[in-house]
């Protein structure tokens, strides 16, 4: 990969973010870069591990309560989904909704988005599928469906909000509130606080898939940013911080060492962590109180029997 040729193109922000993150007193790398093609495959594998409960629990909640959710959302909505991926959970919702006018999947990965959208349009001929290639963390314009719709229903599943810092989550909720307007609603999946052993097992699966997912970030930096991290000299760590109610996921340097990224040399102490991801865990009432700061009111929520995961409908 020719870095100089790529500067000024889409690689430049990645390089800048990596150099910036590794220059901080507490080294950090933005978690959005975990999801290259290999990282996305590994994340899908994580979802299938015995220990990682969120995906299957949320799916179970959707299967059980989609009719009730659809009633709360109401008729003739324009359903917008952030970070739609392969839209699996959305199809459960689309099947339950009463005359949805349009479905707008929003994702940064164009190829995957367009493929999924074409397949969905064939399955839902009466709902206009209007894909938008965008980074939903910054404001973007919604498309206009051909038919009139009564309101926008925003769907944000997967507890992806948990990977944002509280400040970034607040910015996102404010952008959502601005986009939704007074009639709109937000259906959001959040991972709930629970036994620490359950949480830590979910991010330290026995097969080592989460560790590989985390280390893949260094492999990606080596490959794309002309870096020389010794992958076997960093180890995966995922620990629950009970004060901040979050999993803190990092790569820990196994010895004192150096690594260069695009000609810039970084020093690592033995045991020094590079923070790669937060995964915040909430209570339903705690999240509702947080969202209330941005004009949202909790309308209804659904959870599983163990109370592991919540899907909340919040209205403006
Ligand atoms: C995508 N996100 C909600 C996952 C989570 O649980 O925070 C990412 C993940 N990281 C390691 N395992 C899963």
mmCIF file of C-alpha atoms and ligand atoms in Angstrom:
data_model
loop_
_atom_site.group_PDB
_atom_site.id
_atom_site.type_symbol
_atom_site.label_atom_id
_atom_site.label_comp_id
_atom_site.label_asym_id
_atom_site.label_seq_id
_atom_site.Cartn_x
_atom_site.Cartn_y
_atom_site.Cartn_z
ATOM 1 C CA UNK A 1 0.000 0.000 0.000
ATOM 2 C CA UNK A 2 1.471 3.366 -1.022
ATOM 3 C CA UNK A 3 0.730 5.676 1.865
ATOM 4 C CA UNK A 4 1.933 8.915 0.290
ATOM 5 C CA UNK A 5 -0.314 8.309 -2.711
ATOM 6 C CA UNK A 6 -3.199 7.697 -0.338
ATOM 7 C CA UNK A 7 -2.751 10.805 1.753
ATOM 8 C CA UNK A 8 -5.507 13.235 0.966
ATOM 9 C CA UNK A 9 -7.765 10.299 0.109
ATOM 10 C CA UNK A 10 -9.804 8.130 2.462
ATOM 11 C CA UNK A 11 -6.730 6.689 4.183
ATOM 12 C CA UNK A 12 -5.568 10.002 5.573
ATOM 13 C CA UNK A 13 -8.112 10.191 8.428
ATOM 14 C CA UNK A 14 -7.219 6.624 9.489
ATOM 15 C CA UNK A 15 -3.518 7.508 9.636
ATOM 16 C CA UNK A 16 -4.209 10.789 11.415
ATOM 17 C CA UNK A 17 -6.459 9.125 13.982
ATOM 18 C CA UNK A 18 -3.918 6.364 14.667
ATOM 19 C CA UNK A 19 -1.002 8.799 15.065
ATOM 20 C CA UNK A 20 -3.113 11.034 17.280
ATOM 21 C CA UNK A 21 -4.396 8.160 19.444
ATOM 22 C CA UNK A 22 -0.934 6.664 19.979
ATOM 23 C CA UNK A 23 0.493 10.085 20.920
ATOM 24 C CA UNK A 24 -1.849 10.467 23.916
ATOM 25 C CA UNK A 25 -0.591 9.856 27.474
ATOM 26 C CA UNK A 26 -3.177 7.035 27.654
ATOM 27 C CA UNK A 27 -2.848 5.461 24.206
ATOM 28 C CA UNK A 28 -6.053 4.804 22.354
ATOM 29 C CA UNK A 29 -7.301 3.736 18.901
ATOM 30 C CA UNK A 30 -10.833 4.567 17.648
ATOM 31 C CA UNK A 31 -13.064 1.480 17.710
ATOM 32 C CA UNK A 32 -14.622 2.271 14.312
ATOM 33 C CA UNK A 33 -11.412 0.997 12.689
ATOM 34 C CA UNK A 34 -11.996 -2.500 14.100
ATOM 35 C CA UNK A 35 -14.437 -3.098 11.239
ATOM 36 C CA UNK A 36 -12.466 -3.691 8.051
ATOM 37 C CA UNK A 37 -13.566 -6.712 6.009
ATOM 38 C CA UNK A 38 -11.753 -9.187 8.282
ATOM 39 C CA UNK A 39 -12.903 -7.350 11.414
ATOM 40 C CA UNK A 40 -16.541 -7.458 10.247
ATOM 41 C CA UNK A 41 -16.227 -11.205 9.607
ATOM 42 C CA UNK A 42 -14.744 -11.704 13.062
ATOM 43 C CA UNK A 43 -17.521 -9.625 14.629
ATOM 44 C CA UNK A 44 -20.096 -11.885 12.947
ATOM 45 C CA UNK A 45 -18.245 -14.851 14.469
ATOM 46 C CA UNK A 46 -18.278 -13.192 17.912
ATOM 47 C CA UNK A 47 -22.082 -12.940 17.630
ATOM 48 C CA UNK A 48 -22.207 -16.718 17.231
ATOM 49 C CA UNK A 49 -20.029 -17.543 20.270
ATOM 50 C CA UNK A 50 -21.624 -19.168 23.304
ATOM 51 C CA UNK A 51 -20.546 -16.344 25.617
ATOM 52 C CA UNK A 52 -21.640 -13.329 23.515
ATOM 53 C CA UNK A 53 -25.312 -13.045 24.511
ATOM 54 C CA UNK A 54 -26.319 -9.568 23.132
ATOM 55 C CA UNK A 55 -27.039 -10.445 19.499
ATOM 56 C CA UNK A 56 -29.127 -13.540 20.120
ATOM 57 C CA UNK A 57 -30.918 -11.933 23.075
ATOM 58 C CA UNK A 58 -31.895 -8.868 21.047
ATOM 59 C CA UNK A 59 -33.057 -11.085 18.193
ATOM 60 C CA UNK A 60 -35.192 -13.063 20.620
ATOM 61 C CA UNK A 61 -36.750 -9.820 21.961
ATOM 62 C CA UNK A 62 -37.465 -8.669 18.392
ATOM 63 C CA UNK A 63 -39.057 -12.003 17.471
ATOM 64 C CA UNK A 64 -41.216 -11.988 20.568
ATOM 65 C CA UNK A 65 -42.322 -8.340 20.591
ATOM 66 C CA UNK A 66 -42.144 -7.049 17.012
ATOM 67 C CA UNK A 67 -45.952 -6.684 16.843
ATOM 68 C CA UNK A 68 -46.034 -4.585 19.981
ATOM 69 C CA UNK A 69 -43.110 -2.460 18.701
ATOM 70 C CA UNK A 70 -44.864 -1.985 15.379
ATOM 71 C CA UNK A 71 -48.005 -0.759 17.169
ATOM 72 C CA UNK A 72 -45.945 1.809 19.082
ATOM 73 C CA UNK A 73 -44.251 2.982 15.899
ATOM 74 C CA UNK A 74 -47.561 3.412 14.069
ATOM 75 C CA UNK A 75 -48.755 3.359 10.442
ATOM 76 C CA UNK A 76 -47.107 4.741 7.329
ATOM 77 C CA UNK A 77 -43.743 5.410 8.905
ATOM 78 C CA UNK A 78 -40.504 6.039 7.097
ATOM 79 C CA UNK A 79 -38.190 3.597 8.892
ATOM 80 C CA UNK A 80 -34.562 4.762 9.041
ATOM 81 C CA UNK A 81 -31.852 2.442 10.338
ATOM 82 C CA UNK A 82 -28.363 3.534 11.421
ATOM 83 C CA UNK A 83 -25.512 1.108 10.680
ATOM 84 C CA UNK A 84 -27.891 -1.267 8.933
ATOM 85 C CA UNK A 85 -25.366 -3.971 7.926
ATOM 86 C CA UNK A 86 -27.361 -6.910 6.628
ATOM 87 C CA UNK A 87 -30.668 -5.618 8.131
ATOM 88 C CA UNK A 88 -31.544 -8.970 9.769
ATOM 89 C CA UNK A 89 -33.427 -7.559 12.767
ATOM 90 C CA UNK A 90 -35.075 -4.951 10.555
ATOM 91 C CA UNK A 91 -36.815 -7.588 8.487
ATOM 92 C CA UNK A 92 -38.600 -8.774 11.628
ATOM 93 C CA UNK A 93 -39.746 -5.176 12.139
ATOM 94 C CA UNK A 94 -40.679 -4.603 8.489
ATOM 95 C CA UNK A 95 -42.795 -7.767 8.562
ATOM 96 C CA UNK A 96 -44.689 -6.459 11.604
ATOM 97 C CA UNK A 97 -45.098 -2.784 10.579
ATOM 98 C CA UNK A 98 -48.390 -1.509 9.197
ATOM 99 C CA UNK A 99 -47.866 -0.094 5.682
ATOM 100 C CA UNK A 100 -44.327 1.275 6.084
ATOM 101 C CA UNK A 101 -43.864 3.832 3.293
ATOM 102 C CA UNK A 102 -40.090 3.586 3.025
ATOM 103 C CA UNK A 103 -37.073 1.931 4.591
ATOM 104 C CA UNK A 104 -33.839 3.944 4.640
ATOM 105 C CA UNK A 105 -30.804 1.846 5.596
ATOM 106 C CA UNK A 106 -27.835 4.090 6.410
ATOM 107 C CA UNK A 107 -24.372 2.572 6.288
ATOM 108 C CA UNK A 108 -20.823 3.582 5.431
ATOM 109 C CA UNK A 109 -20.076 0.403 3.499
ATOM 110 C CA UNK A 110 -21.544 1.126 0.039
ATOM 111 C CA UNK A 111 -21.161 -2.241 -1.646
ATOM 112 C CA UNK A 112 -22.777 -4.242 1.131
ATOM 113 C CA UNK A 113 -25.542 -1.622 1.538
ATOM 114 C CA UNK A 114 -26.524 -1.648 -2.129
ATOM 115 C CA UNK A 115 -26.549 -5.449 -2.287
ATOM 116 C CA UNK A 116 -28.727 -5.755 0.830
ATOM 117 C CA UNK A 117 -31.065 -3.006 -0.421
ATOM 118 C CA UNK A 118 -31.653 -4.686 -3.769
ATOM 119 C CA UNK A 119 -32.531 -7.959 -2.028
ATOM 120 C CA UNK A 120 -34.866 -6.138 0.384
ATOM 121 C CA UNK A 121 -36.648 -4.298 -2.439
ATOM 122 C CA UNK A 122 -37.438 -7.653 -4.043
ATOM 123 C CA UNK A 123 -38.846 -8.955 -0.730
ATOM 124 C CA UNK A 124 -40.795 -5.790 0.153
ATOM 125 C CA UNK A 125 -42.226 -4.519 -3.148
ATOM 126 C CA UNK A 126 -44.698 -2.137 -1.407
ATOM 127 C CA UNK A 127 -42.060 -0.365 0.667
ATOM 128 C CA UNK A 128 -39.626 1.951 -1.086
ATOM 129 C CA UNK A 129 -36.047 1.011 -0.142
ATOM 130 C CA UNK A 130 -33.861 4.132 -0.175
ATOM 131 C CA UNK A 131 -30.270 3.326 0.873
ATOM 132 C CA UNK A 132 -28.052 6.178 2.049
ATOM 133 C CA UNK A 133 -24.271 5.825 2.098
ATOM 134 C CA UNK A 134 -23.253 8.002 5.047
ATOM 135 C CA UNK A 135 -21.425 8.147 8.337
ATOM 136 C CA UNK A 136 -24.385 8.518 10.694
ATOM 137 C CA UNK A 137 -22.227 10.147 13.385
ATOM 138 C CA UNK A 138 -22.403 13.395 11.400
ATOM 139 C CA UNK A 139 -25.642 15.004 10.148
ATOM 140 C CA UNK A 140 -26.827 13.955 6.667
ATOM 141 C CA UNK A 141 -29.920 14.578 4.545
ATOM 142 C CA UNK A 142 -32.751 12.045 4.488
ATOM 143 C CA UNK A 143 -34.121 11.051 1.072
ATOM 144 C CA UNK A 144 -37.698 11.961 0.052
ATOM 145 C CA UNK A 145 -39.872 8.915 -0.570
ATOM 146 C CA UNK A 146 -42.256 9.030 -3.556
ATOM 147 C CA UNK A 147 -45.284 8.506 -1.270
ATOM 148 C CA UNK A 148 -46.281 10.682 1.717
ATOM 149 C CA UNK A 149 -45.221 9.319 5.105
ATOM 150 C CA UNK A 150 -46.644 10.244 8.491
ATOM 151 C CA UNK A 151 -43.438 10.320 10.564
ATOM 152 C CA UNK A 152 -39.845 9.079 10.794
ATOM 153 C CA UNK A 153 -39.103 6.028 12.945
ATOM 154 C CA UNK A 154 -35.411 5.649 13.641
ATOM 155 C CA UNK A 155 -34.093 2.165 14.408
ATOM 156 C CA UNK A 156 -30.683 1.808 16.075
ATOM 157 C CA UNK A 157 -30.251 -1.815 17.217
ATOM 158 C CA UNK A 158 -27.235 -3.783 18.437
ATOM 159 C CA UNK A 159 -26.309 -1.591 21.420
ATOM 160 C CA UNK A 160 -23.895 0.203 19.103
ATOM 161 C CA UNK A 161 -24.581 3.334 21.165
ATOM 162 C CA UNK A 162 -22.658 1.590 23.956
ATOM 163 C CA UNK A 163 -19.433 1.903 21.971
ATOM 164 C CA UNK A 164 -19.648 5.717 22.055
ATOM 165 C CA UNK A 165 -18.244 7.779 24.919
ATOM 166 C CA UNK A 166 -21.031 9.542 26.845
ATOM 167 C CA UNK A 167 -20.126 12.815 25.094
ATOM 168 C CA UNK A 168 -20.230 11.253 21.610
ATOM 169 C CA UNK A 169 -23.456 9.397 22.483
ATOM 170 C CA UNK A 170 -24.973 12.733 23.517
ATOM 171 C CA UNK A 171 -23.964 14.342 20.212
ATOM 172 C CA UNK A 172 -25.514 11.407 18.353
ATOM 173 C CA UNK A 173 -28.775 11.586 20.336
ATOM 174 C CA UNK A 174 -28.955 15.345 19.677
ATOM 175 C CA UNK A 175 -28.446 14.760 15.912
ATOM 176 C CA UNK A 176 -31.148 12.083 16.028
ATOM 177 C CA UNK A 177 -33.543 14.430 17.848
ATOM 178 C CA UNK A 178 -32.908 17.161 15.246
ATOM 179 C CA UNK A 179 -33.538 14.723 12.400
ATOM 180 C CA UNK A 180 -36.678 13.170 13.894
ATOM 181 C CA UNK A 181 -38.629 16.336 14.612
ATOM 182 C CA UNK A 182 -41.672 16.464 16.934
ATOM 183 C CA UNK A 183 -43.572 13.421 15.560
ATOM 184 C CA UNK A 184 -40.633 11.031 15.338
ATOM 185 C CA UNK A 185 -39.601 8.088 17.495
ATOM 186 C CA UNK A 186 -36.433 6.140 18.207
ATOM 187 C CA UNK A 187 -36.327 2.369 18.699
ATOM 188 C CA UNK A 188 -32.945 1.585 20.222
ATOM 189 C CA UNK A 189 -31.215 -1.562 21.500
ATOM 190 C CA UNK A 190 -29.101 -1.225 24.651
ATOM 191 C CA UNK A 191 -27.098 -3.766 26.601
ATOM 192 C CA UNK A 192 -28.082 -3.832 30.270
ATOM 193 C CA UNK A 193 -25.961 -3.970 33.436
ATOM 194 C CA UNK A 194 -25.573 -7.491 34.765
ATOM 195 C CA UNK A 195 -23.290 -9.892 36.585
ATOM 196 C CA UNK A 196 -19.654 -8.959 35.905
ATOM 197 C CA UNK A 197 -18.720 -12.604 35.191
ATOM 198 C CA UNK A 198 -21.304 -12.764 32.385
ATOM 199 C CA UNK A 199 -20.060 -9.490 30.907
ATOM 200 C CA UNK A 200 -16.375 -10.358 31.085
ATOM 201 C CA UNK A 201 -16.974 -13.815 29.576
ATOM 202 C CA UNK A 202 -18.827 -12.206 26.645
ATOM 203 C CA UNK A 203 -15.723 -10.188 25.740
ATOM 204 C CA UNK A 204 -13.198 -12.951 26.542
ATOM 205 C CA UNK A 205 -14.694 -15.899 24.673
ATOM 206 C CA UNK A 206 -12.884 -19.200 25.169
ATOM 207 C CA UNK A 207 -12.287 -19.688 21.437
ATOM 208 C CA UNK A 208 -10.370 -16.396 21.316
ATOM 209 C CA UNK A 209 -12.477 -14.800 18.574
ATOM 210 C CA UNK A 210 -12.780 -11.469 20.419
ATOM 211 C CA UNK A 211 -9.017 -11.460 21.005
ATOM 212 C CA UNK A 212 -8.449 -12.009 17.281
ATOM 213 C CA UNK A 213 -10.976 -9.256 16.460
ATOM 214 C CA UNK A 214 -9.086 -6.848 18.716
ATOM 215 C CA UNK A 215 -5.603 -7.817 17.447
ATOM 216 C CA UNK A 216 -6.850 -7.527 13.864
ATOM 217 C CA UNK A 217 -6.713 -3.764 14.381
ATOM 218 C CA UNK A 218 -2.909 -3.885 14.725
ATOM 219 C CA UNK A 219 -2.698 -6.205 11.703
ATOM 220 C CA UNK A 220 -4.761 -3.681 9.743
ATOM 221 C CA UNK A 221 -2.539 -0.790 10.863
ATOM 222 C CA UNK A 222 0.561 -2.768 9.836
ATOM 223 C CA UNK A 223 -0.940 -3.501 6.429
ATOM 224 C CA UNK A 224 -2.518 -0.167 5.599
ATOM 225 C CA UNK A 225 -0.329 2.342 7.420
ATOM 226 C CA UNK A 226 3.165 0.962 6.931
ATOM 227 C CA UNK A 227 3.522 -0.047 10.580
ATOM 228 C CA UNK A 228 5.478 -2.816 12.307
ATOM 229 C CA UNK A 229 3.534 -3.886 15.400
ATOM 230 C CA UNK A 230 4.705 -7.304 16.666
ATOM 231 C CA UNK A 231 1.271 -8.912 16.881
ATOM 232 C CA UNK A 232 2.438 -11.657 19.252
ATOM 233 C CA UNK A 233 3.731 -9.026 21.691
ATOM 234 C CA UNK A 234 0.288 -7.572 22.474
ATOM 235 C CA UNK A 235 -2.523 -9.351 24.250
ATOM 236 C CA UNK A 236 -6.271 -8.801 24.368
ATOM 237 C CA UNK A 237 -7.756 -7.495 27.604
ATOM 238 C CA UNK A 238 -11.450 -6.883 28.407
ATOM 239 C CA UNK A 239 -12.280 -5.766 31.938
ATOM 240 C CA UNK A 240 -15.485 -4.343 33.409
ATOM 241 C CA UNK A 241 -15.206 -0.929 35.036
ATOM 242 C CA UNK A 242 -18.036 -0.894 37.594
ATOM 243 C CA UNK A 243 -17.739 2.855 38.245
ATOM 244 C CA UNK A 244 -18.267 3.805 34.605
ATOM 245 C CA UNK A 245 -20.524 0.787 33.883
ATOM 246 C CA UNK A 246 -18.541 -0.253 30.844
ATOM 247 C CA UNK A 247 -16.342 -2.947 29.397
ATOM 248 C CA UNK A 248 -12.907 -1.491 28.692
ATOM 249 C CA UNK A 249 -11.225 -3.360 25.873
ATOM 250 C CA UNK A 250 -7.566 -2.900 25.146
ATOM 251 C CA UNK A 251 -4.399 -4.366 23.687
ATOM 252 C CA UNK A 252 -1.693 -4.709 26.319
ATOM 253 C CA UNK A 253 2.001 -4.567 25.479
ATOM 254 C CA UNK A 254 3.617 -7.785 26.745
ATOM 255 C CA UNK A 255 7.066 -6.218 27.098
ATOM 256 C CA UNK A 256 8.810 -2.897 26.709
ATOM 257 C CA UNK A 257 8.946 -2.304 22.977
ATOM 258 C CA UNK A 258 8.687 0.179 20.116
ATOM 259 C CA UNK A 259 6.512 0.212 17.025
ATOM 260 C CA UNK A 260 6.645 2.560 14.034
ATOM 261 C CA UNK A 261 3.641 3.847 12.152
ATOM 262 C CA UNK A 262 4.375 5.639 8.885
ATOM 263 C CA UNK A 263 7.864 6.520 10.117
ATOM 264 C CA UNK A 264 6.742 7.707 13.562
ATOM 265 C CA UNK A 265 8.145 5.662 16.466
ATOM 266 C CA UNK A 266 6.081 4.903 19.566
ATOM 267 C CA UNK A 267 7.318 3.521 22.876
ATOM 268 C CA UNK A 268 5.315 0.989 24.911
ATOM 269 C CA UNK A 269 6.047 0.041 28.512
ATOM 270 C CA UNK A 270 5.604 -3.570 29.592
ATOM 271 C CA UNK A 271 1.936 -3.847 30.599
ATOM 272 C CA UNK A 272 0.929 -0.581 28.920
ATOM 273 C CA UNK A 273 -2.563 -0.724 27.369
ATOM 274 C CA UNK A 274 -3.866 0.742 24.110
ATOM 275 C CA UNK A 275 -7.588 1.305 24.663
ATOM 276 C CA UNK A 276 -9.471 0.057 21.585
ATOM 277 C CA UNK A 277 -13.124 0.049 22.661
ATOM 278 C CA UNK A 278 -15.637 0.897 25.362
ATOM 279 C CA UNK A 279 -18.882 -0.994 25.612
ATOM 280 C CA UNK A 280 -21.231 0.812 28.006
ATOM 281 C CA UNK A 281 -23.903 -1.085 29.908
ATOM 282 C CA UNK A 282 -27.030 0.762 31.009
ATOM 283 C CA UNK A 283 -30.186 0.461 33.036
ATOM 284 C CA UNK A 284 -33.444 1.226 31.233
ATOM 285 C CA UNK A 285 -34.166 4.154 33.557
ATOM 286 C CA UNK A 286 -30.573 5.413 33.372
ATOM 287 C CA UNK A 287 -30.628 5.459 29.593
ATOM 288 C CA UNK A 288 -34.071 7.091 29.568
ATOM 289 C CA UNK A 289 -32.775 9.847 31.882
ATOM 290 C CA UNK A 290 -29.763 10.355 29.597
ATOM 291 C CA UNK A 291 -31.942 10.526 26.461
ATOM 292 C CA UNK A 292 -34.327 12.946 28.237
ATOM 293 C CA UNK A 293 -31.544 15.566 28.069
ATOM 294 C CA UNK A 294 -32.089 15.549 24.297
ATOM 295 C CA UNK A 295 -35.873 15.774 24.419
ATOM 296 C CA UNK A 296 -36.669 12.036 24.330
ATOM 297 C CA UNK A 297 -39.312 10.454 26.568
ATOM 298 C CA UNK A 298 -39.469 6.711 27.210
ATOM 299 C CA UNK A 299 -42.680 5.421 25.670
ATOM 300 C CA UNK A 300 -42.328 1.667 26.135
ATOM 301 C CA UNK A 301 -39.571 -0.916 26.491
ATOM 302 C CA UNK A 302 -39.088 -4.641 26.051
ATOM 303 C CA UNK A 303 -36.557 -6.958 27.602
ATOM 304 C CA UNK A 304 -35.752 -10.674 27.858
ATOM 305 C CA UNK A 305 -36.510 -12.899 30.864
ATOM 306 C CA UNK A 306 -33.022 -12.529 32.334
ATOM 307 C CA UNK A 307 -33.056 -8.755 31.832
ATOM 308 C CA UNK A 308 -29.850 -8.917 29.788
ATOM 309 C CA UNK A 309 -30.832 -6.592 26.935
ATOM 310 C CA UNK A 310 -33.381 -3.830 26.367
ATOM 311 C CA UNK A 311 -35.148 -2.400 23.344
ATOM 312 C CA UNK A 312 -36.538 1.064 24.104
ATOM 313 C CA UNK A 313 -39.053 3.169 22.205
ATOM 314 C CA UNK A 314 -38.366 6.823 22.867
ATOM 315 C CA UNK A 315 -40.456 9.650 21.475
ATOM 316 C CA UNK A 316 -39.809 13.345 20.984
HETATM 317 C C1 LIG B 1 -20.827 -3.599 18.067
HETATM 318 N N1 LIG B 1 -20.797 -3.561 19.529
HETATM 319 C C2 LIG B 1 -22.149 -3.345 20.072
HETATM 320 C C3 LIG B 1 -20.096 -4.685 20.157
HETATM 321 C C4 LIG B 1 -20.179 -4.608 21.701
HETATM 322 O O1 LIG B 1 -20.614 -5.581 22.308
HETATM 323 O O2 LIG B 1 -19.851 -3.569 22.260
HETATM 324 C C5 LIG B 1 -18.646 -4.730 19.711
HETATM 325 C C6 LIG B 1 -17.857 -5.855 20.327
HETATM 326 N N2 LIG B 1 -16.601 -5.770 20.720
HETATM 327 C C7 LIG B 1 -16.195 -6.913 21.181
HETATM 328 N N3 LIG B 1 -17.206 -7.762 21.143
HETATM 329 C C8 LIG B 1 -18.246 -7.115 20.597
#
